[in-house]
Coordinates of C-alpha atoms in Angstrom, one line a residue:
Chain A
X252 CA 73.4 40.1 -26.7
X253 CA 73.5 41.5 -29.8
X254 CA 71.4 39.9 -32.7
X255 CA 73.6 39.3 -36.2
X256 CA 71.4 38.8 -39.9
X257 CA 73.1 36.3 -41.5
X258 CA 70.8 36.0 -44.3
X259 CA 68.2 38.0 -46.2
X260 CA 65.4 37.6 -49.0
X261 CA 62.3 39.0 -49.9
X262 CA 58.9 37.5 -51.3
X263 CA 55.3 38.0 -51.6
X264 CA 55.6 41.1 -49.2
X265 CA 57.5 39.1 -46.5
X266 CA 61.0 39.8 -45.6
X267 CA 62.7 37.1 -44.2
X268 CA 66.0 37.0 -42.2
X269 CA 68.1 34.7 -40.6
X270 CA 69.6 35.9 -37.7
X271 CA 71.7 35.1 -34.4
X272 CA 71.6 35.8 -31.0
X273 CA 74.7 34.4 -29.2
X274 CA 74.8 30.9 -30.6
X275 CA 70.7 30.7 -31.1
X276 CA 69.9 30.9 -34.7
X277 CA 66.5 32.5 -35.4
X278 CA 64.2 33.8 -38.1
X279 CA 62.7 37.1 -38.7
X280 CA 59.7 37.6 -41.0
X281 CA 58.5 41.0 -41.4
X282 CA 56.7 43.4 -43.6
X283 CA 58.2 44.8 -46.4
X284 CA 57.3 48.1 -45.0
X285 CA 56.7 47.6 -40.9
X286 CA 54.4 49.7 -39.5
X287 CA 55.6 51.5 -36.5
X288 CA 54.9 50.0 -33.2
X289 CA 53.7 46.6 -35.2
X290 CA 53.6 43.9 -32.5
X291 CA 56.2 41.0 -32.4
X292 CA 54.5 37.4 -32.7
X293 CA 57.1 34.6 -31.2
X294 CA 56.2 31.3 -33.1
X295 CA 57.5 28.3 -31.1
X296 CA 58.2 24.8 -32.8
X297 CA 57.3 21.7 -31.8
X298 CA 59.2 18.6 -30.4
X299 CA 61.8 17.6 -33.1
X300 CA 61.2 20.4 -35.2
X301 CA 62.8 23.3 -36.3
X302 CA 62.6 27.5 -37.0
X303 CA 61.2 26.5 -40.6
X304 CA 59.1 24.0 -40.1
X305 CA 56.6 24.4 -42.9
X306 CA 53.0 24.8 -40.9
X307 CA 55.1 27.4 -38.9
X308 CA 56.5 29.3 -41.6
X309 CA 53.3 29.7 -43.4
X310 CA 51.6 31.0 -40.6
X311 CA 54.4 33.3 -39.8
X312 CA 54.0 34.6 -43.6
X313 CA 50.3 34.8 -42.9
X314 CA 50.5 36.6 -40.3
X315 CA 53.0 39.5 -41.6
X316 CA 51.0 39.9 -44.6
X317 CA 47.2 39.8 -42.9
X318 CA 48.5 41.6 -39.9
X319 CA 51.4 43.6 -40.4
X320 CA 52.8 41.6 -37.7
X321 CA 56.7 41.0 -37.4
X322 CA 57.1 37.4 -36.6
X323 CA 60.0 35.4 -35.1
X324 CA 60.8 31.5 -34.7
X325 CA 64.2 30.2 -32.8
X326 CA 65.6 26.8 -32.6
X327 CA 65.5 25.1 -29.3
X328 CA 68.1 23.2 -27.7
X329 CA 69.4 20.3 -29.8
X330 CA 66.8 21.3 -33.0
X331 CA 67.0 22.5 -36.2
X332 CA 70.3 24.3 -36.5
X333 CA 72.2 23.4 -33.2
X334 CA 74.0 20.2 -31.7
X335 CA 72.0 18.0 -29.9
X336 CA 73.9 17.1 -26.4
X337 CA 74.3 13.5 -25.5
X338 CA 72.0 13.7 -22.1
X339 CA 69.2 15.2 -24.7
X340 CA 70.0 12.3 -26.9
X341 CA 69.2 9.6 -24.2
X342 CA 66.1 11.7 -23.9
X343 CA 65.2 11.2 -27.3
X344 CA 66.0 7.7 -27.9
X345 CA 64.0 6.6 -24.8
X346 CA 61.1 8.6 -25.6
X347 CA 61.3 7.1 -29.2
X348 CA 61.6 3.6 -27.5
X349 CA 58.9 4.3 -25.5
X350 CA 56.4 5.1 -28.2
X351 CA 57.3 2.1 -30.0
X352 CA 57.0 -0.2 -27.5
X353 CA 53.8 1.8 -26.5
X354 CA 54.7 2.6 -23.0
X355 CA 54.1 5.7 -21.5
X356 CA 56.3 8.6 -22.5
X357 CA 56.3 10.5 -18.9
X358 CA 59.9 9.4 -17.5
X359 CA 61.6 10.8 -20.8
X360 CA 59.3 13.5 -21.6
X361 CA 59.0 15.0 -18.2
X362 CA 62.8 15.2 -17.3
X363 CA 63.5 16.6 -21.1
X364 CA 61.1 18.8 -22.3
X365 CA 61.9 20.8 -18.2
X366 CA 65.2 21.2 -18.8
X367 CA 64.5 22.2 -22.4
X368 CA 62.5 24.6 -21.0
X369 CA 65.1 26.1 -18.5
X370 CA 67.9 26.6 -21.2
X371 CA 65.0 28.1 -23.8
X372 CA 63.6 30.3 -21.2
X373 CA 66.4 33.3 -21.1
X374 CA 67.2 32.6 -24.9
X375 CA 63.7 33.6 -26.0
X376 CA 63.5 36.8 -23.3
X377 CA 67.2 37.5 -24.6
X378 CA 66.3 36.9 -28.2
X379 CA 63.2 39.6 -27.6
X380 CA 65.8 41.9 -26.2
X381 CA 67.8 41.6 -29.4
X382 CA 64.9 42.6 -31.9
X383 CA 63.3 44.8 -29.5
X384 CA 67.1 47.0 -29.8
X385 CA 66.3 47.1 -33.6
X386 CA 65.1 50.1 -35.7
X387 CA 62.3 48.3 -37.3
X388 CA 60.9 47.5 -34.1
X389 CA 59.8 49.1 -31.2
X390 CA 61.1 49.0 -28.0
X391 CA 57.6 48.6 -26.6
X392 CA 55.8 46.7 -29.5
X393 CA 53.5 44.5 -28.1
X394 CA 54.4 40.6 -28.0
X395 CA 52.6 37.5 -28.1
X396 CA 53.6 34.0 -28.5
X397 CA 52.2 31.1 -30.2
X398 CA 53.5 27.5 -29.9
X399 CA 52.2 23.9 -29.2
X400 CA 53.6 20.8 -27.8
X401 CA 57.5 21.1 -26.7
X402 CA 56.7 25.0 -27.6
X403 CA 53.8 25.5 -25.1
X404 CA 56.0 23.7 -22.3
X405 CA 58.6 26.1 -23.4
X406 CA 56.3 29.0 -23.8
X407 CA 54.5 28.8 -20.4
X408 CA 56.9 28.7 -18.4
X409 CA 58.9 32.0 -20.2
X410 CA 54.7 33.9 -21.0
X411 CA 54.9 33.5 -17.0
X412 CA 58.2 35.1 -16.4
X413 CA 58.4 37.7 -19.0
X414 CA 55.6 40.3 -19.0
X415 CA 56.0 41.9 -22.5
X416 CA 54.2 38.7 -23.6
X417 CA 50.4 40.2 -23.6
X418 CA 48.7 37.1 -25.3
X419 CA 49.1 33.4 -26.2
X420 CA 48.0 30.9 -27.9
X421 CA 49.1 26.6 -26.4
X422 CA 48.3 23.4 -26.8
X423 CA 48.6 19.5 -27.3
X424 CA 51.3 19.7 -24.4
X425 CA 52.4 17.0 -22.2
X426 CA 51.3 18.0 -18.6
X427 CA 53.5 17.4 -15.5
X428 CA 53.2 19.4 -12.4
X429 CA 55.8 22.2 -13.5
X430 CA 53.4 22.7 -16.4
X431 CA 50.3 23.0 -14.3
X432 CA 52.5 25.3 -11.7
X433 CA 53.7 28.0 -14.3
X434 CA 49.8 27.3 -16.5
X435 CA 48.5 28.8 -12.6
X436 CA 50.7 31.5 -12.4
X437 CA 49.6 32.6 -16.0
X438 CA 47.2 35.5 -16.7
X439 CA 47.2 37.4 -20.1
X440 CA 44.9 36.2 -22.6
X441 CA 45.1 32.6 -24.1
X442 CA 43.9 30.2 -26.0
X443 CA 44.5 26.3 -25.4
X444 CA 44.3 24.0 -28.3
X445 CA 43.0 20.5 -27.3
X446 CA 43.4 17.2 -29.7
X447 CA 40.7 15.3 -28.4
X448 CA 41.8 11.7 -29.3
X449 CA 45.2 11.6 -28.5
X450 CA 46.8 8.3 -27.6
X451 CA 49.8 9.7 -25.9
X452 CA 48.4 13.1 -23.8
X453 CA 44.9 12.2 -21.9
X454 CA 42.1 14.4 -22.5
X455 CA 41.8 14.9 -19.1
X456 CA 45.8 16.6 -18.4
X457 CA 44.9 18.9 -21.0
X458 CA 41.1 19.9 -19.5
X459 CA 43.4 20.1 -15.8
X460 CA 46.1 22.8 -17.7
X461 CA 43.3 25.2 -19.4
X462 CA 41.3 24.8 -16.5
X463 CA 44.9 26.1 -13.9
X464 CA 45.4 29.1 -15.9
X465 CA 44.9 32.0 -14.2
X466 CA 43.5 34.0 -16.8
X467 CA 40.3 36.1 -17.1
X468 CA 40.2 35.8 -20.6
X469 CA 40.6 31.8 -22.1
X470 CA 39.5 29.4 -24.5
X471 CA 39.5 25.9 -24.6
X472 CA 39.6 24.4 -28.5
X473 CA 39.3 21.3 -28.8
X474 CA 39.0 18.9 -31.9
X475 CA 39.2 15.5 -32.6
X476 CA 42.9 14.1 -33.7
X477 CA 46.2 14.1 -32.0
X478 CA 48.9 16.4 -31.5
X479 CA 50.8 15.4 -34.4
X480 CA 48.5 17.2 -36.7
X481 CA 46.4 20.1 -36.0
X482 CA 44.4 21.1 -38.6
X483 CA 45.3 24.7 -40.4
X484 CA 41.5 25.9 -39.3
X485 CA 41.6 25.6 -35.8
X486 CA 44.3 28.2 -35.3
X487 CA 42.8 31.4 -34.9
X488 CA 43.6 33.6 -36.8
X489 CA 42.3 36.5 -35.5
X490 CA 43.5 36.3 -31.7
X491 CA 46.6 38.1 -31.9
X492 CA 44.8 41.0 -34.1
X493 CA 42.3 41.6 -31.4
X494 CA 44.7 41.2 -27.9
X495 CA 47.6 43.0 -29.3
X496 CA 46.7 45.4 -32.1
X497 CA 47.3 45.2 -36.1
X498 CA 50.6 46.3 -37.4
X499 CA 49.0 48.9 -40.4
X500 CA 49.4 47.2 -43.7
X501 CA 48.1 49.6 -46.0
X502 CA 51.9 50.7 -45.3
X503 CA 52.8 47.3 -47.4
X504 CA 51.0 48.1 -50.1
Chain B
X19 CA 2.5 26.5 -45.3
X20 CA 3.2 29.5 -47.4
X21 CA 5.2 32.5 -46.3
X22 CA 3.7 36.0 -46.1
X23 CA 5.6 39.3 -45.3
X24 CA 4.2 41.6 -42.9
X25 CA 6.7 44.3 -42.7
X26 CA 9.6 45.9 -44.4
X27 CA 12.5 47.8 -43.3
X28 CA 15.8 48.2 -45.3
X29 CA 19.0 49.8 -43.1
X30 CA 22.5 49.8 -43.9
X31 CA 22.4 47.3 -46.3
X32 CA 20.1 44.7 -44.8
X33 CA 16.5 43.9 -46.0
X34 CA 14.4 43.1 -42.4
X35 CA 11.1 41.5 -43.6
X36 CA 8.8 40.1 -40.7
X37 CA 7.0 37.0 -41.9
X38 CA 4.2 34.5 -40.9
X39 CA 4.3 30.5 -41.9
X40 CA 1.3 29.4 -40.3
X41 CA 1.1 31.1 -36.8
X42 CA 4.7 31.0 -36.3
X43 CA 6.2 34.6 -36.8
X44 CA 9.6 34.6 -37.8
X45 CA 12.0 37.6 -39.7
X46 CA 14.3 37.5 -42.7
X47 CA 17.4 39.6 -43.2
X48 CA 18.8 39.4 -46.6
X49 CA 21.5 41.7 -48.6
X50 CA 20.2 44.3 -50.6
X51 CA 20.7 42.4 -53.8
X52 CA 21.2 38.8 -52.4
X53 CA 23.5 36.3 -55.1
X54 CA 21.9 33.4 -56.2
X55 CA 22.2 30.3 -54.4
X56 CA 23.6 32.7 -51.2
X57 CA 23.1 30.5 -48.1
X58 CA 20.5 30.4 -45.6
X59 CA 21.4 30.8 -41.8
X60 CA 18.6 29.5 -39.0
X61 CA 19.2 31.4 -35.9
X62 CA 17.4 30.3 -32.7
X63 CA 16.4 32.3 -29.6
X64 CA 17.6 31.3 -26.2
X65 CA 15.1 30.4 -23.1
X66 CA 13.1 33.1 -22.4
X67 CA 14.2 35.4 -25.7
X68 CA 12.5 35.8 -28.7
X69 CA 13.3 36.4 -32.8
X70 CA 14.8 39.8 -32.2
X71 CA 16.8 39.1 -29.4
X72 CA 19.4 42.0 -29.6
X73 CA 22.2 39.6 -29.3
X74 CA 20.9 37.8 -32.2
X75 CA 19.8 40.5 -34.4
X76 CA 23.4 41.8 -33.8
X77 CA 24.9 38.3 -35.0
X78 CA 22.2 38.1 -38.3
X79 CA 23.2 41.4 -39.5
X80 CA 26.8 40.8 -39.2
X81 CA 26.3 37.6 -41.1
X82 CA 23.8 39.4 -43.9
X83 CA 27.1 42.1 -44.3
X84 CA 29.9 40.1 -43.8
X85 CA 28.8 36.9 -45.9
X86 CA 26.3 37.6 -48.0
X87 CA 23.4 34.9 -46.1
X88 CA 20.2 35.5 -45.6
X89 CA 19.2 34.4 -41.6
X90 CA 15.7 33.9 -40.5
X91 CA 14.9 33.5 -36.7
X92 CA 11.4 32.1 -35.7
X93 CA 10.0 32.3 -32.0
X94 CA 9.6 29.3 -30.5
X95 CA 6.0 28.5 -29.2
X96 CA 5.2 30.7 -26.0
X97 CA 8.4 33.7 -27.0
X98 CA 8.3 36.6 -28.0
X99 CA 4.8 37.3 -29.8
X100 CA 3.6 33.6 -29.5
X101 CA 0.6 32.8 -27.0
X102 CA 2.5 30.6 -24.3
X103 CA -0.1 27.7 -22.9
X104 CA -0.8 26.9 -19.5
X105 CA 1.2 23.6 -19.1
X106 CA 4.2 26.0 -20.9
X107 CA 4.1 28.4 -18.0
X108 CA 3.7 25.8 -15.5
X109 CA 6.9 24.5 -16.6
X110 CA 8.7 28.1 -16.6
X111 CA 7.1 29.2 -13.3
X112 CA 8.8 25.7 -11.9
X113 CA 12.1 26.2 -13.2
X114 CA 12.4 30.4 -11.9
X115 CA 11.7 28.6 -9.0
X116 CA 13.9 26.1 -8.8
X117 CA 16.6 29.0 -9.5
X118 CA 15.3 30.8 -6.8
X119 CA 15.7 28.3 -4.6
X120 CA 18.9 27.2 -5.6
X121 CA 17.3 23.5 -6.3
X122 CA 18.2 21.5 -9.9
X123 CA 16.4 22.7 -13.1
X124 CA 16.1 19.3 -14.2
X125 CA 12.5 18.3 -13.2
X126 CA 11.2 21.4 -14.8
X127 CA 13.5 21.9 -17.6
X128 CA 14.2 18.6 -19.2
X129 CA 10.0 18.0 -20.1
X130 CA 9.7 22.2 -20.8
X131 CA 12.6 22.0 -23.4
X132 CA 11.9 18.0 -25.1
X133 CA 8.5 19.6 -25.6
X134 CA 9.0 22.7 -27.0
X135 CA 11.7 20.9 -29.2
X136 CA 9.5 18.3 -30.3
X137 CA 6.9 21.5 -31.3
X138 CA 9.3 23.6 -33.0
X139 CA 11.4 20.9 -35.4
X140 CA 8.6 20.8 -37.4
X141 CA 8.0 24.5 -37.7
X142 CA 11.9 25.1 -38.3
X143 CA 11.5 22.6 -41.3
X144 CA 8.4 23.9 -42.7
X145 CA 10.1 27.7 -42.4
X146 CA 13.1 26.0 -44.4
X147 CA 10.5 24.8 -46.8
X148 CA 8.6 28.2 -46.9
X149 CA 12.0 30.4 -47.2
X150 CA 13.1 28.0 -50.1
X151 CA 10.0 28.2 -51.8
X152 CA 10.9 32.2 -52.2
X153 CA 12.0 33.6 -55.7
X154 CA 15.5 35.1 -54.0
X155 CA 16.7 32.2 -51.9
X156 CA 17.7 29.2 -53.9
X157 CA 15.6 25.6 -53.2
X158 CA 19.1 23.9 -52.4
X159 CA 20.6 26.8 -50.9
X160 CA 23.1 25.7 -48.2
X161 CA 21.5 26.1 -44.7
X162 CA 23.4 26.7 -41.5
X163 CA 21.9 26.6 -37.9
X164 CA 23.4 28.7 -34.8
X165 CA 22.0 28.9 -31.5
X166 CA 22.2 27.9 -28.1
X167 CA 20.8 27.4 -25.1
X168 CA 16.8 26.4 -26.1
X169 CA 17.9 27.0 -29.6
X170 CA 20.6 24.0 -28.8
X171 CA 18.3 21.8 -27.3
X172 CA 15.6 22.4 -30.1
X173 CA 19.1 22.7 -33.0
X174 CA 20.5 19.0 -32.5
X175 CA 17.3 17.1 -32.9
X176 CA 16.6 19.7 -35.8
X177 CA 19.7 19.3 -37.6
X178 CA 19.5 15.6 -36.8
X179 CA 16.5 15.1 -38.5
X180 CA 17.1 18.1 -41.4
X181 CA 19.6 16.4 -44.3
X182 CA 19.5 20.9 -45.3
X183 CA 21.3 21.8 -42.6
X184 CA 25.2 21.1 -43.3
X185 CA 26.5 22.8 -40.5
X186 CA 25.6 24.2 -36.8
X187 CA 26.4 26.3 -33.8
X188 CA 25.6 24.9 -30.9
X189 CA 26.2 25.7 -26.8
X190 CA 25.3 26.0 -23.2
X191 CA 22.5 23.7 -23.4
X192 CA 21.1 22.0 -20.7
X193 CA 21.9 18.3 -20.6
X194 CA 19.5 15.3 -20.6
X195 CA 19.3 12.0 -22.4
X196 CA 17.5 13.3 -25.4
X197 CA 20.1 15.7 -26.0
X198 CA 23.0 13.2 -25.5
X199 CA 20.4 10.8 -27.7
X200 CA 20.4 13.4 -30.4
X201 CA 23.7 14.4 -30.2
X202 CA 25.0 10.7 -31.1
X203 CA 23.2 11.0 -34.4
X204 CA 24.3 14.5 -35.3
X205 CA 26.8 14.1 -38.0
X206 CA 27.6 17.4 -39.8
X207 CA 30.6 19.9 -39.0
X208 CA 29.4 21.6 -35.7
X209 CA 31.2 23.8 -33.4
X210 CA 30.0 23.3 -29.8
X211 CA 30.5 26.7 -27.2
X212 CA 30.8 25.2 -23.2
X213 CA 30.8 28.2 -20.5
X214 CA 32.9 26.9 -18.7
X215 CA 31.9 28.2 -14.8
X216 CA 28.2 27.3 -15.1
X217 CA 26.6 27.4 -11.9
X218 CA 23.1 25.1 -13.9
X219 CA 24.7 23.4 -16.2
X220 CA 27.9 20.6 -15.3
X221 CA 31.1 20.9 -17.3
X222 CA 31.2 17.4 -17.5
X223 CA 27.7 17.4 -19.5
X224 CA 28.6 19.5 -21.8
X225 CA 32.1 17.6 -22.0
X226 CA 29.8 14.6 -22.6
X227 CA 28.0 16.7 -25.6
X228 CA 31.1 17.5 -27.2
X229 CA 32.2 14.1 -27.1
X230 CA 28.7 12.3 -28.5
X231 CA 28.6 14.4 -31.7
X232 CA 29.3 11.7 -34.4
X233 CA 30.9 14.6 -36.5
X234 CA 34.1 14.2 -38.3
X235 CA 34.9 17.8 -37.8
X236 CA 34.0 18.9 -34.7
X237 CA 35.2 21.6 -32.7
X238 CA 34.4 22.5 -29.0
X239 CA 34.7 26.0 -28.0
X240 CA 35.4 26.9 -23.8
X241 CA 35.6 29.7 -22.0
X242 CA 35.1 31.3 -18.3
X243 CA 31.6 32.3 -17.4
X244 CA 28.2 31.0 -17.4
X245 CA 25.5 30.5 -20.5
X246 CA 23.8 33.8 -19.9
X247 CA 26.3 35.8 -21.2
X248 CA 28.5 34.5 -24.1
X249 CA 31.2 37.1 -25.2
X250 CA 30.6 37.8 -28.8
X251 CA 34.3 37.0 -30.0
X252 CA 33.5 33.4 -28.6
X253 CA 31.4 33.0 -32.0
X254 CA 33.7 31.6 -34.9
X255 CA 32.4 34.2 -37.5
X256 CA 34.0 32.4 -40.3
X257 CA 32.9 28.6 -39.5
X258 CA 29.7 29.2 -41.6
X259 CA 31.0 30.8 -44.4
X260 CA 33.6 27.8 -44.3
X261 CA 31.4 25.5 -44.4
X262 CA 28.1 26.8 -46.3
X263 CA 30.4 29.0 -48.9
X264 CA 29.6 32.9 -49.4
X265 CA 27.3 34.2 -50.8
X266 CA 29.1 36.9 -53.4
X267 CA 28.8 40.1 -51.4
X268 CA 30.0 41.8 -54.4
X269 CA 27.1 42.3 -55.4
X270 CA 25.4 44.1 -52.8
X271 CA 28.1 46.7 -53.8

């Protein structure tokens, strides 16, 4: 599929561009000036967010400007941009019911975020396909992928099956057993970010997912708070540099 | 106890002055032309090492270049050039032989490391008193601690019992109630690195650690492996300058 800009402007350095791929509407920061070969950083959102979520668009911009990265966010099924079915609708209600009536979220959460998972799958590894055929960007750029919550249940799942993914950063997901099954088939690089207090994902499911991934190189963060707010310090920053090269931004200016 | 120099080398940037308070022998790396109020950085040894453990050294002259601090390291009593008594080597003879055998460290290491930690918090504060007391480090400079292993088990109580210290490193300490005592009283930011396949020392202790620290901003820091080899990109280089400020590395030029 063929990826369409619908949108363009340009500030502080960062070029940003709306875009879609079939009927998935995505964003593309870059550099003003990409370097050749500058990796491509896939930024996931979280449950009931969207492509522009604020935390996620200023660490996209962040990470064009301190790393000459090219970075790109898409809306999940039902979010942001795109029509929410009525099956994922029942989902959403009866997790929201759930959580007020402080009962446990796993019969909603489990069915949902898997099949949000299946139909997000082949749209991200599509979506990489897309700016992976553009001029700016290499065919081989190296990827990595960043997302927590609903975007590490996506992101798993799709760092397992597609191999341009070289690194990754997860976190403050809810664990079922397909989660734990694609976190042991993983192996590149990660990093697993772990709210320590959080009333709705036990400490211990997220311990059981950092401790199934396959991979030589991980780290457990953990921190106190919940998954509804990380703070801004405990994503690191440098990770991405390190596992899959810096784009060169002297080329930026 | 006053401070006296007994040697001076100057490389790349970094001042390296050995120095004496009392009998404890300690070094001092500072930038060339330090700014005022720059922050002071403790860094202990681990069990076994001494004040110029190459790791070490490696990490204080990073932290002279990259933030401006000057770091002092001591040697704890019976490392490096300190006499080590009879009862000291009794302990350590016990505990190569409990490794040996494949048996617990506990019986050995528990007494070896509460005493060497009750010997050496009051030589790590009168070192803070002796490195303030100099014309080029401020009297309230900010002071940071890093270190793990013995320099954990000795670091909690020390920062506990410190009001300088505003921040620590700590890690891959062995486990016993004085530590988990400690560790319930510890209340500054601390970042806390668990190897995370540690044949000596349980997951679940150092879980346990993690989870005692009274600290509002706490972070803990896992990865594959065991505590006698940390990978270097496991230590968050920017926590201290975070948390103690910079000094202005400006104007070492």
């Amino acid at each position: 599929m063929q990826l369409h800009f619908t949108a363009e402007t340009s500030s502080d350095g960062v070029v940003d561009r709306s875009f879609t791929v079939g009927d998935v509407p995505g964003v593309l920061w870059s550099p003003e000036s990409p370097a050749p070969g500058a990796p491509l950083l896939l930024m996931g959102h979280g449950g009931g967010l969207h492509k522009r979520a604020a935390g996620l668009v200023a660490r996209a911009r962040d990470a064009v400007v301190r790393d000459g990265f090219h970075v790109a966010a898409i809306d999940a099924p039902g979010h942001g941009d795109r029509p929410r079915s009525d099956q994922d609708q029942r989902w959403v209600d009866a997790m929201l019911q759930a959580r007020a009536d402080g009962e446990s979220l796993a019969p909603s959460i489990e069915p949902y975020n898997t099949s949000l998972a299946e139909r997000s799958v082949p749209e991200w590894r599509a979506t990489i396909d897309a700016l992976q055929s553009l001029p700016e960007i290499a065919e081989d750029a190296p990827v990595g992928y960043s997302g927590m919550t609903l975007a590490s249940a996506i992101g798993i799942p799709l760092a397992v099956a597609e191999p341009r993914i070289r690194a990754a950063i997860f976190g403050g997901v809810f664990v079922y057993d397909a989660v734990l099954q694609a976190a042991r088939n993983l192996t590149i690089p990660v990093e697993f970010l772990l709210p320590w207090d959080d009333a709705e994902i036990s400490r211990e499911s997220g311990l059981a997912v950092f401790d199934a991934f396959a991979s030589e190189e991980k780290t457990l963060i953990a921190f106190p708070g919940s998954h509804f707010r990380v703070p801004a310090e405990q994503f690191d920053t440098r990770f991405f540099a390190r596992k899959l090269g810096a784009g060169l931004v002297s080329a930026t200016g």
